[in-house]
Coordinates of C-alpha atoms and ligand atoms in Angstrom, one line a residue:
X1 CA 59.7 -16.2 -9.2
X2 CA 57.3 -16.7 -11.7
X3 CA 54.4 -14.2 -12.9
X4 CA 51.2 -16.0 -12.6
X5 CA 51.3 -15.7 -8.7
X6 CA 51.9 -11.8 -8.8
X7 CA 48.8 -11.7 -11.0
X8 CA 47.1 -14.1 -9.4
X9 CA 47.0 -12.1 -6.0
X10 CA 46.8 -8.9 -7.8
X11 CA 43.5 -10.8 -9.0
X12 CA 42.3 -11.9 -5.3
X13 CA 43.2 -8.0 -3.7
X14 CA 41.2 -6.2 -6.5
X15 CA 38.5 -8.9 -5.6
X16 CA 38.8 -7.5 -2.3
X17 CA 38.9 -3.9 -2.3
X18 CA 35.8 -4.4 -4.6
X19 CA 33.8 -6.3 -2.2
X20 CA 34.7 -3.6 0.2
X21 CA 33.9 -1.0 -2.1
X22 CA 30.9 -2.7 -3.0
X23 CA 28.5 -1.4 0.0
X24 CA 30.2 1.8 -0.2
X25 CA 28.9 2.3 -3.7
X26 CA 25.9 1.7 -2.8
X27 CA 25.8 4.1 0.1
X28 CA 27.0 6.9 -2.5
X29 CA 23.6 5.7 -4.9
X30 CA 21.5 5.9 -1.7
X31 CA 22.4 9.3 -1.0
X32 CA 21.7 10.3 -5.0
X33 CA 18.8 8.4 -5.5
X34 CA 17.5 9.3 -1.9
X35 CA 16.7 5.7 -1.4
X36 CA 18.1 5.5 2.3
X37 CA 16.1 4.8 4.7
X38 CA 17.1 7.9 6.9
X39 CA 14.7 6.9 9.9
X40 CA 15.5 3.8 10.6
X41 CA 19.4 4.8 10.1
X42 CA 19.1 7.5 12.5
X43 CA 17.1 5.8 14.9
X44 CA 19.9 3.1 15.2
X45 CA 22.5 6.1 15.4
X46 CA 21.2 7.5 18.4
X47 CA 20.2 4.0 20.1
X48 CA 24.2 3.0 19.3
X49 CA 25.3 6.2 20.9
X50 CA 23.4 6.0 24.4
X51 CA 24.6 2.5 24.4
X52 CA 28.4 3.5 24.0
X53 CA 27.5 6.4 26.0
X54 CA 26.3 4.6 29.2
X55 CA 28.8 1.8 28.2
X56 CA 26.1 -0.9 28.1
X57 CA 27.7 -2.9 25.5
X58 CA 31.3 -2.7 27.6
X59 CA 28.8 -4.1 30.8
X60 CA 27.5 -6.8 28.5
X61 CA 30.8 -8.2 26.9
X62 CA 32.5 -7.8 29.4
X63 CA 30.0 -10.6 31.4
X64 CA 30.7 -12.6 28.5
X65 CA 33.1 -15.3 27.0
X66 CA 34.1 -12.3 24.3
X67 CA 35.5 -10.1 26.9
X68 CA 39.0 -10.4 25.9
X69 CA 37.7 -8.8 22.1
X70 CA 36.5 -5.7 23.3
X71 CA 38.9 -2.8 21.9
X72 CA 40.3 -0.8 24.8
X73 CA 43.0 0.7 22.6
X74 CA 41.6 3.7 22.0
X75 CA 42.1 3.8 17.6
X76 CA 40.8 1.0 17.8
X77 CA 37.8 1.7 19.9
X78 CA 37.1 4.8 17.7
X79 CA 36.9 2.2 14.8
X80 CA 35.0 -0.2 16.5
X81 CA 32.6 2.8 17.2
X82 CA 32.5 4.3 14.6
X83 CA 31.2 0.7 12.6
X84 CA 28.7 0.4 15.1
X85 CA 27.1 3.5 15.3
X86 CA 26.8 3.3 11.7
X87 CA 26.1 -0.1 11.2
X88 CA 22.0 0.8 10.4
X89 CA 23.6 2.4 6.6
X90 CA 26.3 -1.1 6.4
X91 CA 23.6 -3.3 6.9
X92 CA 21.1 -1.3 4.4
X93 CA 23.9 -1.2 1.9
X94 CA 25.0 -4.8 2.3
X95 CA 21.5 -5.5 1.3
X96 CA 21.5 -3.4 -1.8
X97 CA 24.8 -5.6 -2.7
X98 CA 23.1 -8.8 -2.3
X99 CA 19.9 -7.3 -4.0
X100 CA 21.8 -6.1 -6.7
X101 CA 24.3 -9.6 -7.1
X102 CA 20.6 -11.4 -7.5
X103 CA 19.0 -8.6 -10.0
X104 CA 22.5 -9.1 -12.1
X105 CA 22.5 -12.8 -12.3
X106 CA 18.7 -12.6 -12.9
X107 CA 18.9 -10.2 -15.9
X108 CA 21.9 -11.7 -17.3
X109 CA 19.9 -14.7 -18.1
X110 CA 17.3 -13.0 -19.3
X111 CA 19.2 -11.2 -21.5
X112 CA 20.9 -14.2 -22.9
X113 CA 17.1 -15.4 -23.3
X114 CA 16.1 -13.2 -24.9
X115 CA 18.9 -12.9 -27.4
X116 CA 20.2 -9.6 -26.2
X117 CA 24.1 -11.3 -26.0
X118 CA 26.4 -10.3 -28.9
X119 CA 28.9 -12.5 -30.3
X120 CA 31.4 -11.8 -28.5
X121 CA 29.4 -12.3 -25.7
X122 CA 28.7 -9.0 -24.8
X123 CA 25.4 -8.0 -22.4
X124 CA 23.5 -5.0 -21.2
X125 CA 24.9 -4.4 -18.2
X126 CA 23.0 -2.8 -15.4
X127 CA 23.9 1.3 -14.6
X128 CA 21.2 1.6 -11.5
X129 CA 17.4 1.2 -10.9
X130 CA 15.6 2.9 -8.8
X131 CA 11.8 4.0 -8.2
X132 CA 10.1 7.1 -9.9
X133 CA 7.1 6.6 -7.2
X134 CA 5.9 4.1 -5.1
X135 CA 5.3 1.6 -8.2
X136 CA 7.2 2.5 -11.0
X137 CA 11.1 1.6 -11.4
X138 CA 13.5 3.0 -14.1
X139 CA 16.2 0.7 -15.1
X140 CA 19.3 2.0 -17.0
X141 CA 21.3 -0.4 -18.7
X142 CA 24.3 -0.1 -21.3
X143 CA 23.1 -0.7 -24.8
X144 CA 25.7 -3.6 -25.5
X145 CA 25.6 -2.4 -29.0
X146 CA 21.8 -3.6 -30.0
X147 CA 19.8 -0.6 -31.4
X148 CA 16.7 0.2 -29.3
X149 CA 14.4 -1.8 -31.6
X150 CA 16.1 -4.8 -30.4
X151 CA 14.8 -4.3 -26.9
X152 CA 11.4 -3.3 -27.7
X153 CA 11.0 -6.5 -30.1
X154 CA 12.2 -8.9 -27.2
X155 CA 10.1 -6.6 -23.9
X156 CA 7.8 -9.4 -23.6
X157 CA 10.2 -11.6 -23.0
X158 CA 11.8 -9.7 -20.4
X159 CA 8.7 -9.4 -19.1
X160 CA 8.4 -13.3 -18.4
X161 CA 11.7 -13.6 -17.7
X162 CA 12.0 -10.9 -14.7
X163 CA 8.0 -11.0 -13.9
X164 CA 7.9 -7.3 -14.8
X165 CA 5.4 -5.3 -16.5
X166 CA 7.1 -2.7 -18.8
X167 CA 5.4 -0.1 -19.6
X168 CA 8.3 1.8 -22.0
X169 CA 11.5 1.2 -23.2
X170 CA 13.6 4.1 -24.5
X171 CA 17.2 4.8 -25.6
X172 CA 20.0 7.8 -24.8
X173 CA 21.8 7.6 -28.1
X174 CA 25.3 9.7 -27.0
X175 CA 25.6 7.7 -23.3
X176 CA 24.3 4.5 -25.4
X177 CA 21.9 3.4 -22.7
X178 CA 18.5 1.9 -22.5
X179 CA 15.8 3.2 -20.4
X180 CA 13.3 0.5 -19.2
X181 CA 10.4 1.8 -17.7
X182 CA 8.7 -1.1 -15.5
X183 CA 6.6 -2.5 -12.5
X184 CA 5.9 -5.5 -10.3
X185 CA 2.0 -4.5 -10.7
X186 CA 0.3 -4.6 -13.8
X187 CA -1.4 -1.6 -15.2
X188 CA -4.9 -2.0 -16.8
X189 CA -5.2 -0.3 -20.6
X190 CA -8.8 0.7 -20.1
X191 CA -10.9 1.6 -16.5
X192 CA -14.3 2.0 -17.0
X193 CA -16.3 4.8 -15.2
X194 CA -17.8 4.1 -11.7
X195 CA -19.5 6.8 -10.0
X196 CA -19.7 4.4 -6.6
X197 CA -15.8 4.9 -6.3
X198 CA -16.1 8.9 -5.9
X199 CA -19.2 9.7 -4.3
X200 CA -18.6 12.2 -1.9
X201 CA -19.5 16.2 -2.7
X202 CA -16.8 17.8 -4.3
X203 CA -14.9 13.9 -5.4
X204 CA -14.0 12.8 -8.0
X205 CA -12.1 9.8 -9.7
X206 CA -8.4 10.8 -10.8
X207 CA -7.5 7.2 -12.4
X208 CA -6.5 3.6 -11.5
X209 CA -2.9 3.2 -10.0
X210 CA -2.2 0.0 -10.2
X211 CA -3.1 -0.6 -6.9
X212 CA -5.8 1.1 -6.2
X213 CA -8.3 3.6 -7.2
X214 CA -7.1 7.7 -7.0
X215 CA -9.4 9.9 -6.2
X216 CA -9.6 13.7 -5.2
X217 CA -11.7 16.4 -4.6
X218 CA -11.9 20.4 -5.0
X219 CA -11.4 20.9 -1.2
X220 CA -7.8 19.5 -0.9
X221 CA -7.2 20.3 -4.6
X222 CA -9.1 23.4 -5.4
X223 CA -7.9 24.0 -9.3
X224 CA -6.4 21.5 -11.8
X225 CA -4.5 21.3 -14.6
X226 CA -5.2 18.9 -17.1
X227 CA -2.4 18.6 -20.3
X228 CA -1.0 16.7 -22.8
X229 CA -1.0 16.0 -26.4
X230 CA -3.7 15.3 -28.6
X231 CA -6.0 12.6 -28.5
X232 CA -4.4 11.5 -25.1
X233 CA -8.1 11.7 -23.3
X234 CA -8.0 15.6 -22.1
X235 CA -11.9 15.8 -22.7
X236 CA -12.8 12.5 -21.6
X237 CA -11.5 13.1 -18.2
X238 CA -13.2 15.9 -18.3
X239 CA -16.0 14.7 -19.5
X240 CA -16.7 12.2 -16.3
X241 CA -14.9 14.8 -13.9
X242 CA -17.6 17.0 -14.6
X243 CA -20.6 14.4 -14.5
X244 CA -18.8 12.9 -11.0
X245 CA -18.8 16.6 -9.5
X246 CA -22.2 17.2 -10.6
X247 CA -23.8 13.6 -9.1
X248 CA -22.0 14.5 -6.2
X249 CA -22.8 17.9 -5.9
X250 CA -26.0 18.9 -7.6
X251 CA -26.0 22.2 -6.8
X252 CA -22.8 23.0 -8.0
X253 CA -22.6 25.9 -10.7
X254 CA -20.8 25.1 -13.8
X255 CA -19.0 27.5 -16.7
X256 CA -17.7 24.8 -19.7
X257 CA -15.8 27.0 -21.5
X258 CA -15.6 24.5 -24.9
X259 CA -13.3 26.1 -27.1
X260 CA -12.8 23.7 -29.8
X261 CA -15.7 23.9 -32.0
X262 CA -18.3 23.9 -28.9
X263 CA -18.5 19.9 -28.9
X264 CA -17.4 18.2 -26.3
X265 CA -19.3 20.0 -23.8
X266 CA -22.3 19.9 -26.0
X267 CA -24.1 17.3 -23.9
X268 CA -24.3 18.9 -20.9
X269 CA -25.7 21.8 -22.9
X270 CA -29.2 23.0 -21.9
X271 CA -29.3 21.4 -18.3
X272 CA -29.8 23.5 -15.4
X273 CA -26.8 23.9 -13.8
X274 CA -24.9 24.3 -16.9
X275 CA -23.5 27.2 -19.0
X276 CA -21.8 25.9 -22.2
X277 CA -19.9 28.7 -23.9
X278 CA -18.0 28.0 -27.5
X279 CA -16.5 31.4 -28.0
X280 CA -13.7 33.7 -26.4
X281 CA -16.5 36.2 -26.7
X282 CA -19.1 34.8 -24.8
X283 CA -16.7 33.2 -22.3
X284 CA -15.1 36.6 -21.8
X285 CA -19.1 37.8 -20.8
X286 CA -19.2 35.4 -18.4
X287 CA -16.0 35.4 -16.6
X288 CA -16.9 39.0 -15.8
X289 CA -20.1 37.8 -14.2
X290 CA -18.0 35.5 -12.2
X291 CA -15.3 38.0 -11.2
X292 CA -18.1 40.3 -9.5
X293 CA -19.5 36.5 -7.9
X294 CA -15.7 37.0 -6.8
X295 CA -16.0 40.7 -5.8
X296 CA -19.2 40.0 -4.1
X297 CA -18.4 36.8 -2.1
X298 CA -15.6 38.0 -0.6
X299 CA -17.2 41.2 0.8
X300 CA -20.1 38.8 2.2
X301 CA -17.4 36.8 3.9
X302 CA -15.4 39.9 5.1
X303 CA -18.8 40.9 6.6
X304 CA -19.3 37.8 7.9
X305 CA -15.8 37.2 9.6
X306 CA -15.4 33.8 7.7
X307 CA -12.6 32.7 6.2
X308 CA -13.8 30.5 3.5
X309 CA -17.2 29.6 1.7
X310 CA -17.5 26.4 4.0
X311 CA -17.6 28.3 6.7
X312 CA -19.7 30.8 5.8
X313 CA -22.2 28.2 4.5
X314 CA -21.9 26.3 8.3
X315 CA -22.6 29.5 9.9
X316 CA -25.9 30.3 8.2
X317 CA -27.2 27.0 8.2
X318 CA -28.3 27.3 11.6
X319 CA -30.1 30.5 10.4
X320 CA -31.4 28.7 7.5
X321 CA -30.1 31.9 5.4
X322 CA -28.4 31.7 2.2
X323 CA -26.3 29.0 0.8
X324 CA -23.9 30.3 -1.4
X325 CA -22.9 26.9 -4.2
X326 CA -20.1 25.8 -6.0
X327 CA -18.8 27.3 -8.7
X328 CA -16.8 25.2 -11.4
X329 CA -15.2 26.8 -14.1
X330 CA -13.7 24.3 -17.2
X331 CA -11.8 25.5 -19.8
X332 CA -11.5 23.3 -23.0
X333 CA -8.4 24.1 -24.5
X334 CA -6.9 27.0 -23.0
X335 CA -4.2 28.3 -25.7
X336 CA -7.6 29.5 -27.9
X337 CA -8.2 31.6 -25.0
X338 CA -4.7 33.1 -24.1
X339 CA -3.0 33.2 -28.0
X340 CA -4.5 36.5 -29.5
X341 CA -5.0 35.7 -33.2
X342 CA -7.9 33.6 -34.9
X343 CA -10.3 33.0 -32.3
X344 CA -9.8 36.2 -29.9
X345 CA -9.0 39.7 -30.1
X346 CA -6.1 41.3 -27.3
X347 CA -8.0 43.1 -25.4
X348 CA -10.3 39.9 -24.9
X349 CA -7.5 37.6 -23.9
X350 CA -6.5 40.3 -21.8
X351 CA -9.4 40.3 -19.7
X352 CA -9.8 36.7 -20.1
X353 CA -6.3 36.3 -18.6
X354 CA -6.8 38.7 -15.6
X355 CA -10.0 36.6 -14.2
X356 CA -8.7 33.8 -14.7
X357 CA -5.5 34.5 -12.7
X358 CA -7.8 36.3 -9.6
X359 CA -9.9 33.0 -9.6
X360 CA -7.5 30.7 -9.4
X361 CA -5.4 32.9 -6.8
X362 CA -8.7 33.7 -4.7
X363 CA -11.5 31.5 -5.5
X364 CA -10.6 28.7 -3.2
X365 CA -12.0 30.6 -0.1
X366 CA -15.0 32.0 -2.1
X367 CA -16.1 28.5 -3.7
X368 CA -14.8 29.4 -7.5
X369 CA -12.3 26.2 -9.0
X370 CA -10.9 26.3 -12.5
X371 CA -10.3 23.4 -14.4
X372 CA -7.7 24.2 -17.5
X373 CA -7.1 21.7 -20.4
X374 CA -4.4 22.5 -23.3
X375 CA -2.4 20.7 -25.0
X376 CA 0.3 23.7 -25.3
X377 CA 1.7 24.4 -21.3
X378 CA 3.9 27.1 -22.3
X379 CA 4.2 30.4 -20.7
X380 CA 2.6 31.8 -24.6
X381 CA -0.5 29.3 -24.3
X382 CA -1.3 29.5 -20.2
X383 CA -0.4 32.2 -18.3
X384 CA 2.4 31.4 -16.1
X385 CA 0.3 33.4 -12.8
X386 CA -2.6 30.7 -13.6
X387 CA -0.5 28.0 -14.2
X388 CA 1.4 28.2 -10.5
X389 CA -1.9 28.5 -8.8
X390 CA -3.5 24.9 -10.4
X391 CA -2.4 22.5 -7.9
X392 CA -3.5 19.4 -9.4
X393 CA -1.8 18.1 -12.7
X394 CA -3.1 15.4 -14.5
X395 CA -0.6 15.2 -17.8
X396 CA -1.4 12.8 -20.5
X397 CA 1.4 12.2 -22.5
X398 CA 3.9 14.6 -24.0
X399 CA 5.5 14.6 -27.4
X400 CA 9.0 16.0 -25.9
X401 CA 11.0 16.5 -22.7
X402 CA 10.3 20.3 -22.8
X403 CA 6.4 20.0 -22.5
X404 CA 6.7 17.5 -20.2
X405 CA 8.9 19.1 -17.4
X406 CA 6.8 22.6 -18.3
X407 CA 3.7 20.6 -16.7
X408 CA 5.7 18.5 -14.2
X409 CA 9.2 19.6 -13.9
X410 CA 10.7 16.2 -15.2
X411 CA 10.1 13.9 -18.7
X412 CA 8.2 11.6 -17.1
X413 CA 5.1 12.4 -19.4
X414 CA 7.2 11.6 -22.0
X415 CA 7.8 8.0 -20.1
X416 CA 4.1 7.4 -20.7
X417 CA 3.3 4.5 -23.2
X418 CA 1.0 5.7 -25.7
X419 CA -2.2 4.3 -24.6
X420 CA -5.2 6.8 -24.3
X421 CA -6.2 7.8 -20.9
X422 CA -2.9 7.2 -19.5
X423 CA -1.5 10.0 -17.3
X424 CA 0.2 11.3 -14.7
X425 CA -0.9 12.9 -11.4
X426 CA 1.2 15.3 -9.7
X427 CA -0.2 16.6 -6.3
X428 CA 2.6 18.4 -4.3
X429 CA 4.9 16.5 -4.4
X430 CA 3.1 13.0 -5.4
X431 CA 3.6 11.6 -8.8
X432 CA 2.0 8.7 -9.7
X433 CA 0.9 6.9 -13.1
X434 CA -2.9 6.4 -13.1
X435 CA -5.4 5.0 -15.9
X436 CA -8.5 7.2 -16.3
X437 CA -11.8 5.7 -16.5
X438 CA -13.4 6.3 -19.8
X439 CA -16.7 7.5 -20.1
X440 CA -18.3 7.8 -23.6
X441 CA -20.9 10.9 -24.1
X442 CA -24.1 8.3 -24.7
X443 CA -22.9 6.6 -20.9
X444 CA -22.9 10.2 -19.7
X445 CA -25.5 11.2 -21.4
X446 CA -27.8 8.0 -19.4
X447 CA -26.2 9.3 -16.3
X448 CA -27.4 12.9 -16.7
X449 CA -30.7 11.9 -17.7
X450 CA -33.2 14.0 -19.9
X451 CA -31.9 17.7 -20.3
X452 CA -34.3 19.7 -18.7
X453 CA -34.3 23.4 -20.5
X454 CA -35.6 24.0 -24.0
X455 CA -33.0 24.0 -27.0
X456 CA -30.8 27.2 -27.9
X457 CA -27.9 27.8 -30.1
X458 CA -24.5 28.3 -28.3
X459 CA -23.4 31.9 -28.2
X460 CA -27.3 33.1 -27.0
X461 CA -27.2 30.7 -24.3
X462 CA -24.1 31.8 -23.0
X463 CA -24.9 35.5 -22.9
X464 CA -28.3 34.8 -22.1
X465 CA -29.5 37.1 -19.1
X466 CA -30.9 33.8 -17.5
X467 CA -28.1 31.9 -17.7
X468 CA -27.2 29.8 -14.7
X469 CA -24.2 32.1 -14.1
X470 CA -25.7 35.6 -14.6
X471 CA -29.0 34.1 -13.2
X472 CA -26.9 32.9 -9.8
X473 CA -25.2 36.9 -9.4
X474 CA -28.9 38.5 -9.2
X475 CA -30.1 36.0 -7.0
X476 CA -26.7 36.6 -4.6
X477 CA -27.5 40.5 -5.1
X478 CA -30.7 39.9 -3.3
X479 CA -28.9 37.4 -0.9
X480 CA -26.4 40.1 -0.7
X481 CA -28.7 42.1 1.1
X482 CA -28.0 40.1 4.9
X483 CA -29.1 37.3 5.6
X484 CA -30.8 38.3 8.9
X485 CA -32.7 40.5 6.6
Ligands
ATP1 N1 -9.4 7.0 -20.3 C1 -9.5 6.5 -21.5 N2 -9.5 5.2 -21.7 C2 -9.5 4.7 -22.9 N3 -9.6 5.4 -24.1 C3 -9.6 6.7 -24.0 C4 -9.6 7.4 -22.7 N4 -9.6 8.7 -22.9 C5 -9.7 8.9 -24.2 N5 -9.7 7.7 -24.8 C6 -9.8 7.5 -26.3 O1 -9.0 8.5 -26.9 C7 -9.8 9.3 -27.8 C8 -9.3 10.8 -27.7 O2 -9.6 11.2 -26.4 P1 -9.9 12.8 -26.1 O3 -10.7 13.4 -27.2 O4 -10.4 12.9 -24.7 O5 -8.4 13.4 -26.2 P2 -7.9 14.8 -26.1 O6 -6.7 14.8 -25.2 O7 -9.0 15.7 -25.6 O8 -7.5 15.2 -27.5 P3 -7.5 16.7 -28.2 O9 -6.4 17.5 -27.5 O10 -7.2 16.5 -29.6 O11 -8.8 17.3 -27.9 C9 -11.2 9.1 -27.3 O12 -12.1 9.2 -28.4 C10 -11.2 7.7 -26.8 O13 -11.5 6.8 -27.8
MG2 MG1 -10.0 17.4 -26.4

């Protein structure tokens, strides 16, 4: 007997076993990746199992021409259902086999296309892919021995080739695998700022999907987070979040604490409803003034037996009594104002630090939201008690890993491509890539009109008696006094 046959059907079981093993596979990356559709599976489990139950498919073959196949013998019948009880997961995973048999022969060529085959004839070869959110997909394939470069110079290829829009292409040295970062929708570089899209009180625009315009608002998300590395568009998302909430809600109240040099906030200096603060010092003042707002408002509501501002505010309407505002409180660079050092003595960031952490753990209910920007998320640069109380993250992107799982708990802001305004949100347990619209100060500037309140020099303003903060507490003390009074 010759050896070519012996191989030969070695050849054709292997082949087997692997087309058996094939669904099987992709059961066990279901169940890693999450990507099962549990529902539908478990609907069709407990569907199968009143059917075998009440015997309906014994009834129904047996009044067929197939009644001689149904398995009496009882290993058998377990088999037979067993498979059909679970046939919902086969039939998924069947479908990830032929999905993935079609992805393969479609990235092979494209790979040979685009020039990524070595001489031996050697290609990437696909390790998994699978969704970071609704729109984004990660695919991991071996690096064939091309250096990262390589893929990069030939992305736009790949992009015609698979009709994908990549957005990032990266490289795991020691596994020798290449991260591509893609999508079926493409992402626009720059959104410009439309008020229209966010125009109810308290809204605002987060960014452009790329599907569909995000938005949010200080009632579902009552403080936010906004971080990542320099000149990723911190302040110009703050800049419009600010002018949104302000069209929206005129008689919101806000504190723009600007602690890098006292310019970005500078336009909306000397308008009515804002207090622009450049220093620890000064901010320090005013956070005060806002933790007796704090103090105050909650006894109010206490007295009133309300549980939050919105409430309280519905309540007296009807007695056309006071209306207690908004209260927004942005912070422009937040390590200045929790690293003792240059800008701020101890005992300031101390105190600093304490407010900050009572508003964002009680302001919700009393109508105070913090806004924080930095570029440093660490436990040294934000106070870990503040931090876990934001609830909205927006995170530009991050220089390393580190920073980027700080703010979102994985290295997706390192995944970002480095195109300004691009950013993550991260709401509970959403994530999703969005563009921010850019708004330059002279467009904002039109939009907020004339200011209204004679020039003055930073540091006076902010620790002016009459400022809109300081101003608001006295007229509360007298609203303080009942408002049946
Ligand atoms: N949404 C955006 N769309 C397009 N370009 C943007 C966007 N946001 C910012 N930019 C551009 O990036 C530049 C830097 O933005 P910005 O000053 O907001 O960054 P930053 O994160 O605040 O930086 P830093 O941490 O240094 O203060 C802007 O001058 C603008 O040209
Ligand atoms: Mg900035």
């Amino acid at each position: 007997m010759n050896k070519q046959p012996i191989v030969i059907r070695i050849e054709i079981i292997l082949k087997n076993i692997s087309f058996l093993l094939a669904p099987i596979k992709e059961l066990f990356y279901g169940i890693k990746s999450n990507t099962i559709p549990w529902q539908y599976c478990a609907c069709w489990m407990a569907a199968s199992s009143f059917i075998l139950l009440l015997r309906i498919d014994h009834f129904l073959i047996s009044h067929s021409r197939f009644k001689s196949l149904y398995p009496y013998y009882s290993p058998l019948y377990k088999l037979y259902a067993f498979s059909f009880a679970t046939l919902g997961f086969w039939t998924w995973a069947w479908v990830q086999v032929k999905k993935r048999k079609e992805k393969l022969s479609k990235l092979t060529a494209a790979f040979k296309n685009a020039g990524l085959e070595s001489k031996i004839g050697r290609l990437p070869n696909l390790i998994s892919d699978f969704s970071l959110d609704p729109i984004i997909r990660k695919m991991r394939v071996t690096n064939a021995g091309f250096p990262l470069s390589k893929f990069q110079e030939q992305a736009k290829y790949l992009d015609a080739e698979l009709g994908i829009y990549i957005d990032l292409i990266k490289e795991d040295r020691e596994a020798r695998t290449i991260d591509i970062i893609y999508s079926h929708f493409p992402m626009a570089n720059e959104v410009p700022y439309v008020p229209d899209e966010a125009s109810k009180s308290l809204e605002y625009i987060v960014g452009r999907t790329r599907a569909y315009t995000l938005t949010t608002n200080f009632r579902d998300t009552p403080h936010l987070l906004v971080a990542g590395q320099t000149g990723g568009g911190k302040s110009t998302f703050l800049r419009q979040l600010i002018l949104n909430i302000h069209l929206n809600s005129k008689s919101t109240k806000f504190l723009l604490i600007d602690l890098k040099g006292g310019l970005e906030f500078s336009l909306f200096e000397n308008r009515k409803q804002f207090v622009v603060v450049p220093s620890v010092l000064a901010a320090v003042e005013e956070l005060k003034s806002i933790d007796k707002i704090l103090d105050e408002r909650m006894t109010l509501l206490k007295a009133h037996q309300c549980k939050d501002l919105e409430s309280y505010n519905r309540k007296n309407e009807a007695a056309k009594a006071v209306y207690l505002d908004r209260q927004m409180i942005v912070v422009d660079e937040a390590a200045e104002m929790f690293l003792a050092g240059h800008h701020a003595k101890s005992k300031d960031v101390q105190i600093a630090r304490g407010i900050l952490s009572r508003i964002a753990r009680q302001g919700r209910a009393v109508g105070v939201h913090l806004v924080i920007a930095t570029q440093r998320p660490d436990s040294r640069s934000l106070d870990p008690q503040v931090k876990a109380n934001l609830t909205g993250v927006l995170c530009f992107q991050m220089m390393n890993d580190a920073s980027s799982i700080a703010v979102l708990g994985n290295g997706r802001a390192t995944d970002l491509p480095k195109i300004p305004g691009r950013a993550i949100w991260k709401n509970g347990i959403e994530m999703l890539e969005v563009q921010t619209p850019i708004l330059t100060v002279e467009e904002a500037e039109r939009f907020l009109g004339p200011s209204e309140k004679p020039k003055k020099n930073g540091l006076s303003s902010a620790i002016d008696p009459e400022s809109s903060f300081t101003a608001d507490m006295k007229s509360k003390k007298e609203d303080y006094r009942s408002p049946q009074e």
